Short mmCIF file of N, CA and C in Angstrom, two decimals:
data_model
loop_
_atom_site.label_atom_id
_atom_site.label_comp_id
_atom_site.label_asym_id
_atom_site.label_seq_id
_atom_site.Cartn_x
_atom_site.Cartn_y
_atom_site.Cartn_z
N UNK A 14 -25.52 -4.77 -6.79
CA UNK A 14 -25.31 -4.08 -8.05
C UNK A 14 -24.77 -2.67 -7.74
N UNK A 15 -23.65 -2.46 -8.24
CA UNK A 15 -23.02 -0.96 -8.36
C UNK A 15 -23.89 0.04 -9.19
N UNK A 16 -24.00 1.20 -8.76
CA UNK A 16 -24.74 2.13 -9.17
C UNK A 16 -24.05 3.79 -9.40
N UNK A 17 -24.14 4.01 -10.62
CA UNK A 17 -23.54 5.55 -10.34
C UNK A 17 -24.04 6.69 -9.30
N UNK A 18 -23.38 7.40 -9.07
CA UNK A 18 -23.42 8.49 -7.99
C UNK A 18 -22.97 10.15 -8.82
N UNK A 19 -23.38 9.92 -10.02
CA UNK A 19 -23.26 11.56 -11.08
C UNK A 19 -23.58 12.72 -9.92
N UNK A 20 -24.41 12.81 -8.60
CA UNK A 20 -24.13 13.83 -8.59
C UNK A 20 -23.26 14.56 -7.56
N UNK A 21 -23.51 16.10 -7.17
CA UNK A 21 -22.55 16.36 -6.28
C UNK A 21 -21.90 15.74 -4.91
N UNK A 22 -20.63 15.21 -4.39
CA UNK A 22 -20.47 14.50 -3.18
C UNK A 22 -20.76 15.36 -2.03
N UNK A 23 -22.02 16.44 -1.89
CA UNK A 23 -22.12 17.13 -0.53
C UNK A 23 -22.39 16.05 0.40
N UNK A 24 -22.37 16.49 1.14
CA UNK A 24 -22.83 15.77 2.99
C UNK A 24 -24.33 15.38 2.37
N UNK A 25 -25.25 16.80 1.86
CA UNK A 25 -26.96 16.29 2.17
C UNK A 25 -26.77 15.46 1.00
N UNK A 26 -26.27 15.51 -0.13
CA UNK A 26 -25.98 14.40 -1.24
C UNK A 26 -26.41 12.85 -0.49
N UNK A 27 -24.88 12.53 0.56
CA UNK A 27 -24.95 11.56 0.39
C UNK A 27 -25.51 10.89 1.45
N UNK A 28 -26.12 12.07 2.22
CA UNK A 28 -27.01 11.56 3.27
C UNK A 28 -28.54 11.10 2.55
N UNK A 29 -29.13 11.55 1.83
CA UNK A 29 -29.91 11.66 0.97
C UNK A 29 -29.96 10.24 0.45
N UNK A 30 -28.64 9.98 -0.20
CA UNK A 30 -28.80 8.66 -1.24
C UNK A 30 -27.99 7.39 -0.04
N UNK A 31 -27.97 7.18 0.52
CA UNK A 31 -27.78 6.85 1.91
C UNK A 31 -29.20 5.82 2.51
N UNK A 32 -29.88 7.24 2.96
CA UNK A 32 -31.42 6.98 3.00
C UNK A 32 -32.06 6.16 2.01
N UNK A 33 -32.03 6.69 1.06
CA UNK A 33 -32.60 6.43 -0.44
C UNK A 33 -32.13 4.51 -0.56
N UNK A 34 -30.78 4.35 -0.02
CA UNK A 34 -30.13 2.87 -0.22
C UNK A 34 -31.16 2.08 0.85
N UNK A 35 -30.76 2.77 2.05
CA UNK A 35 -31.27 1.86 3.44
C UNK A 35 -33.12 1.64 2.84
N UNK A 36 -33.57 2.51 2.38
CA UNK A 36 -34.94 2.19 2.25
C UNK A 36 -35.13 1.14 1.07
N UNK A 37 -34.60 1.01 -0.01
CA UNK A 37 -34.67 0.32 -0.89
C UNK A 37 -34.67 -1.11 -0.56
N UNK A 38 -33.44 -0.93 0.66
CA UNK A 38 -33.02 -2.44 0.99
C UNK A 38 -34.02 -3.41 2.14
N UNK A 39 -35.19 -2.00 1.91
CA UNK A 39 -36.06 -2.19 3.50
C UNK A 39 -35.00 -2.50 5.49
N UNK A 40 -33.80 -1.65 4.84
CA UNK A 40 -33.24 -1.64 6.14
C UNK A 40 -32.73 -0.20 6.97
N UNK A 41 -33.45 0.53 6.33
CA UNK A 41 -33.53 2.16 6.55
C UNK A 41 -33.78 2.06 9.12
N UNK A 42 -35.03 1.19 9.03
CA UNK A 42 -35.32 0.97 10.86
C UNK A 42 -33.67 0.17 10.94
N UNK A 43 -33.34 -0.40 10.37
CA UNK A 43 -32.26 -1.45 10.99
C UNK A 43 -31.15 -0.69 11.37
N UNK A 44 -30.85 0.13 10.62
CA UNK A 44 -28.94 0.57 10.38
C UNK A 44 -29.08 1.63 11.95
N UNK A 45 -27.97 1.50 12.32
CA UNK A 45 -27.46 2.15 13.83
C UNK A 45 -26.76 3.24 13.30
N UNK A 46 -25.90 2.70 13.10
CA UNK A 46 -24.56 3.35 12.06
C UNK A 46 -23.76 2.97 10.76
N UNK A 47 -23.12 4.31 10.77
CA UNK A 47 -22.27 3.86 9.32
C UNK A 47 -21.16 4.28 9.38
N UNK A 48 -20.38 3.46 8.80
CA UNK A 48 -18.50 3.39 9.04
C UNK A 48 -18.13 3.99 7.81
N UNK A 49 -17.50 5.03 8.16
CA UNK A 49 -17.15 6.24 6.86
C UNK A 49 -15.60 6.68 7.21
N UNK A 50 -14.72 7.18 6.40
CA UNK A 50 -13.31 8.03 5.97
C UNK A 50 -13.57 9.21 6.85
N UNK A 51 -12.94 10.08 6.68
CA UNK A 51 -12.85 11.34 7.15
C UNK A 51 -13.30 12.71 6.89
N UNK A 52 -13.72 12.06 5.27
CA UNK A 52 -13.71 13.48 4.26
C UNK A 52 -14.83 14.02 5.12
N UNK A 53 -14.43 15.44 4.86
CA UNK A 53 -15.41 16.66 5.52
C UNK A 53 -17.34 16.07 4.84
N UNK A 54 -17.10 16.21 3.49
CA UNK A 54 -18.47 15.23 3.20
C UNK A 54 -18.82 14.47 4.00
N UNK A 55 -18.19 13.41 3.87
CA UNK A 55 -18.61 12.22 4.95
C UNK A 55 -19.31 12.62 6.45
N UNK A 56 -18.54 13.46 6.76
CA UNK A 56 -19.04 13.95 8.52
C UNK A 56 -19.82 14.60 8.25
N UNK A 57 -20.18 15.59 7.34
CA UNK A 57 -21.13 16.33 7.39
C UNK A 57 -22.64 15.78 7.19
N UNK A 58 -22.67 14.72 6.38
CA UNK A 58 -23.82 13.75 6.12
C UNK A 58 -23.92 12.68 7.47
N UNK A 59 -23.24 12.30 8.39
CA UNK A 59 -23.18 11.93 9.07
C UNK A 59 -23.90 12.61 10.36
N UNK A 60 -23.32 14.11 10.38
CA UNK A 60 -24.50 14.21 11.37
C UNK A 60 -25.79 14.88 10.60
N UNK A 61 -25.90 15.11 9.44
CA UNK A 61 -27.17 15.09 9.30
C UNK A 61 -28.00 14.01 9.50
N UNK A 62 -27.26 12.73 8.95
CA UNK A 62 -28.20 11.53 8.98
C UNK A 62 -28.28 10.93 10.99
N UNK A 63 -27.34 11.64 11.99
CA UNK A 63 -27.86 11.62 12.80
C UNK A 63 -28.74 12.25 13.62
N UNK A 64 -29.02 13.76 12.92
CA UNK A 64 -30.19 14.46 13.08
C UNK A 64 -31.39 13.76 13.37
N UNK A 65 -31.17 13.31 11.97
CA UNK A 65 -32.96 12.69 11.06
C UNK A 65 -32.60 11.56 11.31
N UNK A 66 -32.09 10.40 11.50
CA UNK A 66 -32.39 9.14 11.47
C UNK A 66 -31.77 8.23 12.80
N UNK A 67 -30.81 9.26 14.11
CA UNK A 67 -30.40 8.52 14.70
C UNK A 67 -29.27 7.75 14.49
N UNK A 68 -28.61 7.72 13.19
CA UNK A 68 -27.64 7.29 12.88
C UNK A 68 -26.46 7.43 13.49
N UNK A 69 -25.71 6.25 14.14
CA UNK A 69 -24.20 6.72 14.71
C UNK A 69 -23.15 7.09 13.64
N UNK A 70 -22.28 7.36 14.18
CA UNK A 70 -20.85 7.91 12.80
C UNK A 70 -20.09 7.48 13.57
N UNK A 71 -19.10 6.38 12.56
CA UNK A 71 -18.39 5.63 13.21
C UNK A 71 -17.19 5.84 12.04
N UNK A 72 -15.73 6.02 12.54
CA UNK A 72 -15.12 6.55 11.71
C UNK A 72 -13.92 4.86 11.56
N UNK A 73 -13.72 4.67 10.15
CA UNK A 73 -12.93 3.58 10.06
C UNK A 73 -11.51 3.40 10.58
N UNK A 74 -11.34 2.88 11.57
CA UNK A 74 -10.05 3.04 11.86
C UNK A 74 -9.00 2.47 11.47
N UNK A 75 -9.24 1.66 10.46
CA UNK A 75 -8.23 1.23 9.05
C UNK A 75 -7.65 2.44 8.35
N UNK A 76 -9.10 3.06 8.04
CA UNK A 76 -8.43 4.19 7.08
C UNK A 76 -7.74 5.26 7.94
N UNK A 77 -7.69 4.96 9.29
CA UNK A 77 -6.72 6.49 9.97
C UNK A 77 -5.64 5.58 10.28
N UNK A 78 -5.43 4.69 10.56
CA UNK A 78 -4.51 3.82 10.32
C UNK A 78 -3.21 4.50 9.01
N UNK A 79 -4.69 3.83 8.02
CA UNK A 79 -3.98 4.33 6.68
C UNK A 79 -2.82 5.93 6.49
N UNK A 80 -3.88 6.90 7.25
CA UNK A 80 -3.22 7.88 7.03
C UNK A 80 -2.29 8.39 7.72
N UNK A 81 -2.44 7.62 8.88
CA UNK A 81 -1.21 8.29 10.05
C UNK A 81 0.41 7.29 9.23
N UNK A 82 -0.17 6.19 8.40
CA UNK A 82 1.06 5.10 8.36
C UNK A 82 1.72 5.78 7.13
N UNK A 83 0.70 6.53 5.79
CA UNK A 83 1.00 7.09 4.93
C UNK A 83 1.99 8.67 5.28
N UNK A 84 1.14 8.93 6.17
CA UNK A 84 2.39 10.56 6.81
C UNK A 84 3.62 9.52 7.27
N UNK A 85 3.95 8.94 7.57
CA UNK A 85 4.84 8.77 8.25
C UNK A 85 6.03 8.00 7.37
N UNK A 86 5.36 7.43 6.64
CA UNK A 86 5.76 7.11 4.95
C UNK A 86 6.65 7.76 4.42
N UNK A 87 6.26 9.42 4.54
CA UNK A 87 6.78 10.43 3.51
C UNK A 87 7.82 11.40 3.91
N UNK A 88 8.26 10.85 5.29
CA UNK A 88 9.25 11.21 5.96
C UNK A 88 10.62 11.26 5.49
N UNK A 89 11.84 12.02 5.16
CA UNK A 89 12.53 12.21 4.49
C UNK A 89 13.23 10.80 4.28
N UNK A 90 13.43 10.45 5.27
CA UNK A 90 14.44 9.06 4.68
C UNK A 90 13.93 8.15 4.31
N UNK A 91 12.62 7.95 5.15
CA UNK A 91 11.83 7.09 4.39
C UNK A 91 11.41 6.62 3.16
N UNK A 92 11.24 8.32 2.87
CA UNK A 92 10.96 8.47 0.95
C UNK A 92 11.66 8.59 0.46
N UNK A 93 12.98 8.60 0.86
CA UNK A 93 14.09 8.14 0.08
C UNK A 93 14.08 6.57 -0.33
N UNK A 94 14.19 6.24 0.55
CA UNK A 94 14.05 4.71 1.00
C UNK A 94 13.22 4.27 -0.57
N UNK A 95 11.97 4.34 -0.55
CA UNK A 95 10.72 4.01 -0.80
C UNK A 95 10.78 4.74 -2.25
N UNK A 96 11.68 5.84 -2.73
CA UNK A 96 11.85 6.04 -4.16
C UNK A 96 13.11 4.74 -4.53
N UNK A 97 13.84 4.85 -3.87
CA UNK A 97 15.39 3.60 -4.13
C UNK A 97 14.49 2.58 -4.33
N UNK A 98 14.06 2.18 -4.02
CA UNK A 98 13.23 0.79 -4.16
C UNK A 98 12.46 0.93 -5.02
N UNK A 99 11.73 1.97 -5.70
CA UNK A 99 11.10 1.63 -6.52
C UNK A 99 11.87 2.12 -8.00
N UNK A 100 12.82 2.63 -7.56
CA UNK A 100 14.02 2.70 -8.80
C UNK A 100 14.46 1.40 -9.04
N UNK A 101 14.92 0.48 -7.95
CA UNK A 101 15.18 -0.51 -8.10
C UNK A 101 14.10 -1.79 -8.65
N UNK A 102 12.84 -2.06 -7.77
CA UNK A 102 12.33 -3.14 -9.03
C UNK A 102 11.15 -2.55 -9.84
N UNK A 103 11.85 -1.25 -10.56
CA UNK A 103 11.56 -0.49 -12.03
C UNK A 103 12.56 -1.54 -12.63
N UNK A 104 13.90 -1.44 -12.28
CA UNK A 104 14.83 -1.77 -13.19
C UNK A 104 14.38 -3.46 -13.30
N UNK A 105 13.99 -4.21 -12.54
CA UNK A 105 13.78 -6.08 -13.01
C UNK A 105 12.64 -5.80 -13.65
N UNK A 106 11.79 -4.77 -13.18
CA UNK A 106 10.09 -5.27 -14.33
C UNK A 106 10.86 -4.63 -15.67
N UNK A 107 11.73 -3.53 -15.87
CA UNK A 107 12.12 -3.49 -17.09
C UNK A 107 12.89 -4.02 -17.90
N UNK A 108 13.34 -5.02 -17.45
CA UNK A 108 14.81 -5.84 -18.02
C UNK A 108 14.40 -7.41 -17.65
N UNK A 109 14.46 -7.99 -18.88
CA UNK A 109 13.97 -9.03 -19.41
C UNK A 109 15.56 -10.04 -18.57
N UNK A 110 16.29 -9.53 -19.20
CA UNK A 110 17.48 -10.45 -18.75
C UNK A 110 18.12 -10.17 -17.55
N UNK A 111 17.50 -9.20 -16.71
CA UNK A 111 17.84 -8.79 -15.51
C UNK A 111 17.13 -9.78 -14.77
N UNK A 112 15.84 -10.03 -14.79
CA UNK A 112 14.29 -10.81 -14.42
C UNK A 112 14.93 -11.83 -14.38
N UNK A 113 15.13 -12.29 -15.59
CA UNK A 113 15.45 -14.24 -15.14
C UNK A 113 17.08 -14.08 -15.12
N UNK A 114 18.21 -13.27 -14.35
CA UNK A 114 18.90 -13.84 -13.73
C UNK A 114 18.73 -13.41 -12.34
N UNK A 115 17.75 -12.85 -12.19
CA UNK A 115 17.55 -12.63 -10.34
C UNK A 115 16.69 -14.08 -10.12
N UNK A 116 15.76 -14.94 -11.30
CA UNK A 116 15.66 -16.39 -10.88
C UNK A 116 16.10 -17.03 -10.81
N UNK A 117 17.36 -16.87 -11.46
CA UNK A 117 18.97 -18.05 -11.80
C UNK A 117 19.15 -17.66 -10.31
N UNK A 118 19.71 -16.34 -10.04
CA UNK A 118 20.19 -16.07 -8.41
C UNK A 118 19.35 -16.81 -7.03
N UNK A 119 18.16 -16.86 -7.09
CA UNK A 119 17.13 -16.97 -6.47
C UNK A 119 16.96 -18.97 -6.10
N UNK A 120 17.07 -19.77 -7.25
CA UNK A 120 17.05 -20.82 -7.45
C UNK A 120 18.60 -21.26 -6.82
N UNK A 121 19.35 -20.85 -7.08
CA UNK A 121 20.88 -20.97 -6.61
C UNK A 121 21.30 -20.91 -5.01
N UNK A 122 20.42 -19.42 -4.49
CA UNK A 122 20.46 -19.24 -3.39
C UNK A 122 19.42 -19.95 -2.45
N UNK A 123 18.81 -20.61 -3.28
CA UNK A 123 17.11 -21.35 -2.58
C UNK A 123 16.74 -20.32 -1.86
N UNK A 124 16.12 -19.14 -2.18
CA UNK A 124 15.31 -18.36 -1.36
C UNK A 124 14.04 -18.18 -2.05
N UNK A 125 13.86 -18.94 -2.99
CA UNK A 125 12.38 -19.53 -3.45
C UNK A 125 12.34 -18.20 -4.71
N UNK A 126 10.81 -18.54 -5.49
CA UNK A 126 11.19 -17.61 -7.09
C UNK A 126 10.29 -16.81 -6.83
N UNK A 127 10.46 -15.94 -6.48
CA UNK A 127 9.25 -14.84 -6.09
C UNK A 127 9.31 -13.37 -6.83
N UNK A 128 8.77 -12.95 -7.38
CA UNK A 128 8.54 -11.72 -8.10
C UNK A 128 8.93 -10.42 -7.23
N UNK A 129 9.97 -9.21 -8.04
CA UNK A 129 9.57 -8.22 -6.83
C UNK A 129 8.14 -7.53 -7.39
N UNK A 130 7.77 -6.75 -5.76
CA UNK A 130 6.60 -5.76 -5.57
C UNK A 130 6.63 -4.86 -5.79
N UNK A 131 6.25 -4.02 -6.76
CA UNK A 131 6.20 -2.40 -7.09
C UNK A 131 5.19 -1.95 -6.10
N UNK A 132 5.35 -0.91 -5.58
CA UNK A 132 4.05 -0.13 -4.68
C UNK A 132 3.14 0.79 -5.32
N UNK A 133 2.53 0.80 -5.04
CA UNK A 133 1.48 1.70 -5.41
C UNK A 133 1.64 3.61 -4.34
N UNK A 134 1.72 3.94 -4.66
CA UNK A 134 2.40 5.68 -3.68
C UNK A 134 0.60 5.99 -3.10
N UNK A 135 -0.37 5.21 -3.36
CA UNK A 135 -1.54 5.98 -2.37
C UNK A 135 -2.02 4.95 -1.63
N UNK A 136 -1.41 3.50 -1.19
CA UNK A 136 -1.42 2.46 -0.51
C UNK A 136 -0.30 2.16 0.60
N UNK A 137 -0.29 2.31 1.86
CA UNK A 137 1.07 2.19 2.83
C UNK A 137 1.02 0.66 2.36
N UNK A 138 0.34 0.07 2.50
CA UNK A 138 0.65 -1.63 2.67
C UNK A 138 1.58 -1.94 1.67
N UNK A 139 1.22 -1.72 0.58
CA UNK A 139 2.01 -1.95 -0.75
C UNK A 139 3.46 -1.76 -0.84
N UNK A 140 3.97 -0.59 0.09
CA UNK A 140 5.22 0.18 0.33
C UNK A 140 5.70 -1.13 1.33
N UNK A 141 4.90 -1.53 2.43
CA UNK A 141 5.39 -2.34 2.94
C UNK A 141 5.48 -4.04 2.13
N UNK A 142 4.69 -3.96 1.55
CA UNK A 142 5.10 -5.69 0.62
C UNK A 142 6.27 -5.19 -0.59
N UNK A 143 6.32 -4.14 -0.67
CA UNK A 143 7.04 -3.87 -1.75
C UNK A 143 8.68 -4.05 -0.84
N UNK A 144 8.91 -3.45 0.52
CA UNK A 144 10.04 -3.57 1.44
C UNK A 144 10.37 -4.91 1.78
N UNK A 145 9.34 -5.56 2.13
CA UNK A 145 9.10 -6.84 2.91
C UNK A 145 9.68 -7.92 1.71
N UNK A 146 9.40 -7.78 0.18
CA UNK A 146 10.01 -8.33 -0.69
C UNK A 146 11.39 -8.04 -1.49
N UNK A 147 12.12 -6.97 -1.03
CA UNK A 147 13.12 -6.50 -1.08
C UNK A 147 14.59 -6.85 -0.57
N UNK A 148 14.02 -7.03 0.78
CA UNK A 148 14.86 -7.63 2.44
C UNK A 148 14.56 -8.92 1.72
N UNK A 149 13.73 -9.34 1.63
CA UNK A 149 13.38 -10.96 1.49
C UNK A 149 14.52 -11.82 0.56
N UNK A 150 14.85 -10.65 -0.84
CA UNK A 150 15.93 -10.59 -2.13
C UNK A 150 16.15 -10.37 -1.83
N UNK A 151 17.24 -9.78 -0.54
CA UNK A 151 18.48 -8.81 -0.78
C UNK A 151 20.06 -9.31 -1.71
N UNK A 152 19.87 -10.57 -1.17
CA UNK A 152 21.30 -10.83 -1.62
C UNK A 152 21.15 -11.55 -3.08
N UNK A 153 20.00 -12.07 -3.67
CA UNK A 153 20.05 -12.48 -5.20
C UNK A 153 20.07 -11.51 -5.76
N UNK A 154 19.14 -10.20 -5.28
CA UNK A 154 19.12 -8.71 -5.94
C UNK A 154 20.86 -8.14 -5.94
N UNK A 155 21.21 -8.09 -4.96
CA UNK A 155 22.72 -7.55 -5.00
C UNK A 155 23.46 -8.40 -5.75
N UNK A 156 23.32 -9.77 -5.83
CA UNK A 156 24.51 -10.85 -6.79
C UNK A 156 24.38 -10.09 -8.19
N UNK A 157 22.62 -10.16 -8.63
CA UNK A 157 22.35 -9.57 -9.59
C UNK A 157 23.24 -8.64 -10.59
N UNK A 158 23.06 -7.38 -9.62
CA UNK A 158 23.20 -5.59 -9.65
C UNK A 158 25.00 -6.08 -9.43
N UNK A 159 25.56 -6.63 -9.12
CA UNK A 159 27.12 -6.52 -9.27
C UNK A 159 27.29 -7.93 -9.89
N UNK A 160 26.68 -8.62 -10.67
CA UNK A 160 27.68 -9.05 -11.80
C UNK A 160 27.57 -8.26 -12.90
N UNK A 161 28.62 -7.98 -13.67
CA UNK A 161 28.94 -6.86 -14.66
C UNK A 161 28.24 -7.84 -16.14
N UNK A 162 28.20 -9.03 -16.17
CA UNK A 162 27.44 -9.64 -17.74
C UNK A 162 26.01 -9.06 -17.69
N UNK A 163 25.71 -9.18 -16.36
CA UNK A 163 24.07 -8.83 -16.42
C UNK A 163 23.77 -7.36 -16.80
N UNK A 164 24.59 -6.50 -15.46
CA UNK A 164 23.73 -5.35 -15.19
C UNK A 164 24.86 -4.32 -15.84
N UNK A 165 24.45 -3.22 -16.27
CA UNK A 165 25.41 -2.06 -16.82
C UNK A 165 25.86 -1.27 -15.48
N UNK A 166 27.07 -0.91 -15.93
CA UNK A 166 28.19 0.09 -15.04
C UNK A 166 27.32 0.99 -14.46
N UNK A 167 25.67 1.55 -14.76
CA UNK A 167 25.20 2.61 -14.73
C UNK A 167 24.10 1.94 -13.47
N UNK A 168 23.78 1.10 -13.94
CA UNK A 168 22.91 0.51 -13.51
C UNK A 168 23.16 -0.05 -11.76
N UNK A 169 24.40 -0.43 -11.81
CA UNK A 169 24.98 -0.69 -10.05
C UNK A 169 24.49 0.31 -9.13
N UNK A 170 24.65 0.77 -9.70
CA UNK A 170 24.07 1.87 -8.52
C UNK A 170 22.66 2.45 -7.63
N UNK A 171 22.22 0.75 -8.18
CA UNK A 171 20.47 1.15 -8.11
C UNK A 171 20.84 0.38 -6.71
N UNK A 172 21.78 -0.64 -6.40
CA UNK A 172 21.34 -1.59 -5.14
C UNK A 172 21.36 -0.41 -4.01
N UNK A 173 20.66 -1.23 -2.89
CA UNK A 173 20.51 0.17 -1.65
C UNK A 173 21.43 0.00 -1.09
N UNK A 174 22.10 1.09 -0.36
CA UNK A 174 23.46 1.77 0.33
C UNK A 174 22.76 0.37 1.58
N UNK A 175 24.33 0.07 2.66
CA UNK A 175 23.95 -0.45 3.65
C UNK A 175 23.22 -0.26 4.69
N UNK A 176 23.15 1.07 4.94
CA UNK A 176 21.89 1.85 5.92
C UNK A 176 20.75 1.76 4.95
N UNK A 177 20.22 1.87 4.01
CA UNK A 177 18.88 1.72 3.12
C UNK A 177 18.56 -0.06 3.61
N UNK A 178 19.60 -0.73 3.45
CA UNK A 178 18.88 -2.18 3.66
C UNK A 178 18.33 -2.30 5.56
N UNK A 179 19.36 -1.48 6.41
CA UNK A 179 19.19 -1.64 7.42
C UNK A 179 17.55 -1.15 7.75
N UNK A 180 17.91 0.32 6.98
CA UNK A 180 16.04 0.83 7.47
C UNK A 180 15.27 0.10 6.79
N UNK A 181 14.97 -0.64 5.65
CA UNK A 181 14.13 -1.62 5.63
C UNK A 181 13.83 -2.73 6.02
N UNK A 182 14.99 -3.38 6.74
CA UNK A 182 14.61 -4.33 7.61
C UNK A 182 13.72 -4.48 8.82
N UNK A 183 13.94 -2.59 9.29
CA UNK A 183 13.66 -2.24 10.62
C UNK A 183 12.05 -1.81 10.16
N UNK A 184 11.57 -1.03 9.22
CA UNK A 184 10.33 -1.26 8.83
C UNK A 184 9.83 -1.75 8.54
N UNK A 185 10.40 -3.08 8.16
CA UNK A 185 9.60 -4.46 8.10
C UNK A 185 8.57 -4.58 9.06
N UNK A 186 9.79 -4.91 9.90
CA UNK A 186 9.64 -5.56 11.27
C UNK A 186 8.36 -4.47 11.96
N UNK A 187 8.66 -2.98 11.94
CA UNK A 187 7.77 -2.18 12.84
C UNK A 187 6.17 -2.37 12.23
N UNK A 188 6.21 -2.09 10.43
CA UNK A 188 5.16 -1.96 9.82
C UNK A 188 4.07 -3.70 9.98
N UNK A 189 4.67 -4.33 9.88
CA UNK A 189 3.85 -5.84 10.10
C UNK A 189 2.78 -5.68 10.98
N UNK A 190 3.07 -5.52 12.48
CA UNK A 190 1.71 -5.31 13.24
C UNK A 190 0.42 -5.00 12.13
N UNK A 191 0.81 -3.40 11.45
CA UNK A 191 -0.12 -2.63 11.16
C UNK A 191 -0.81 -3.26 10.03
N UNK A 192 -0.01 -3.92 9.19
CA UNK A 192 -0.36 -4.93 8.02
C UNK A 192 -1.32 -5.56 8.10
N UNK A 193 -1.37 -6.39 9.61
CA UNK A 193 -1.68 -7.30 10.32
C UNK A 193 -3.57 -7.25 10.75
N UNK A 194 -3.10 -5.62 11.13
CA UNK A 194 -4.28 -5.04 11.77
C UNK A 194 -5.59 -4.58 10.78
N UNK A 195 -4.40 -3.88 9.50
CA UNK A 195 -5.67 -3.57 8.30
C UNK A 195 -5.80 -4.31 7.10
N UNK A 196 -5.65 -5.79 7.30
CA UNK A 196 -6.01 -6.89 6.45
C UNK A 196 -7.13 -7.64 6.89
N UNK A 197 -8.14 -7.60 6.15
CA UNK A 197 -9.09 -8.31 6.99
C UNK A 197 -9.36 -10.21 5.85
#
């Protein structure tokens, strides 16, 4: 059962209600350690609770994962990259008749009917399913974006330059491991 946490997130906060959990659960003797983020909170309750209870602090290495993959994300071309793309399937979730002729394209080209991925900007993975489904469309998305019945004169200009498809191919390929690693 989820429980609110109304009050302040200090360190003794949540070392406090921490304790307060492990005892409830009668596993207060059991716990070694606890796998926590980075936030200054977090560590700070961490070594309090290894003061008083022996507790190890074990830091998630998903979530530094997360953040070293997110800096690296926001790197100029990258975030170029990673705005183009999400300019681009803005434009199919917004266009009804854009949508089902990238399935006409899709069915034609047999590269199967698959939805694009919008990302989420505080998730790396997402950036990468959102790329990974991009490369995957490239060429029903481009048939798309240059037939002139479908898409407006204004609108061409959303497909990615040939170096934009290249660097997403290549971050495909690099980002997967990491995908790999923080999917459990």
């Amino acid at each position: 059962e989820t429980k609110p946490f109304p009050e302040r997130h200090t360190g003794q906060a949540i070392a406090d209600k921490l304790v307060e959990i492990a005892t409830a659960f009668a596993i207060d003797e059991k716990v070694s350690a606890i796998v926590h983020d980075q936030a200054a909170n977090m560590e700070l309750s961490l070594q309090i609770l290894n003061s008083s209870k022996g507790w190890e602090s074990l830091r998630c290495n998903a979530h530094c994962l997360q953040l070293c993959l997110k800096a690296g994300l926001s790197s100029n071309g990258i975030s170029r990259l990673l705005g183009a793309g999400r300019k681009l399937v803005g434009h199919f979730k917004h266009s009804v008749v854009a949508t089902e002729e990238l399935k006409r394209r899709q069915v034609q080209m047999e590269t199967g009917s698959k939805k694009l991925i919008q990302d989420c900007a505080t998730r790396w993975n997402s950036s990468f399913y959102m790329l990974e489904r991009l490369v995957e469309m490239r060429w029903p998305i481009s048939a798309v974006l240059s037939d002139e019945s479908v898409t407006k004169r204004s609108d061409r200009s959303l497909d990615l330059k040939s170096e934009q498809w290249t660097l997403a191919e290549e971050l495909v390929k690099i980002l997967r491991p990491f995908e790999v690693a923080t999917t459990f």
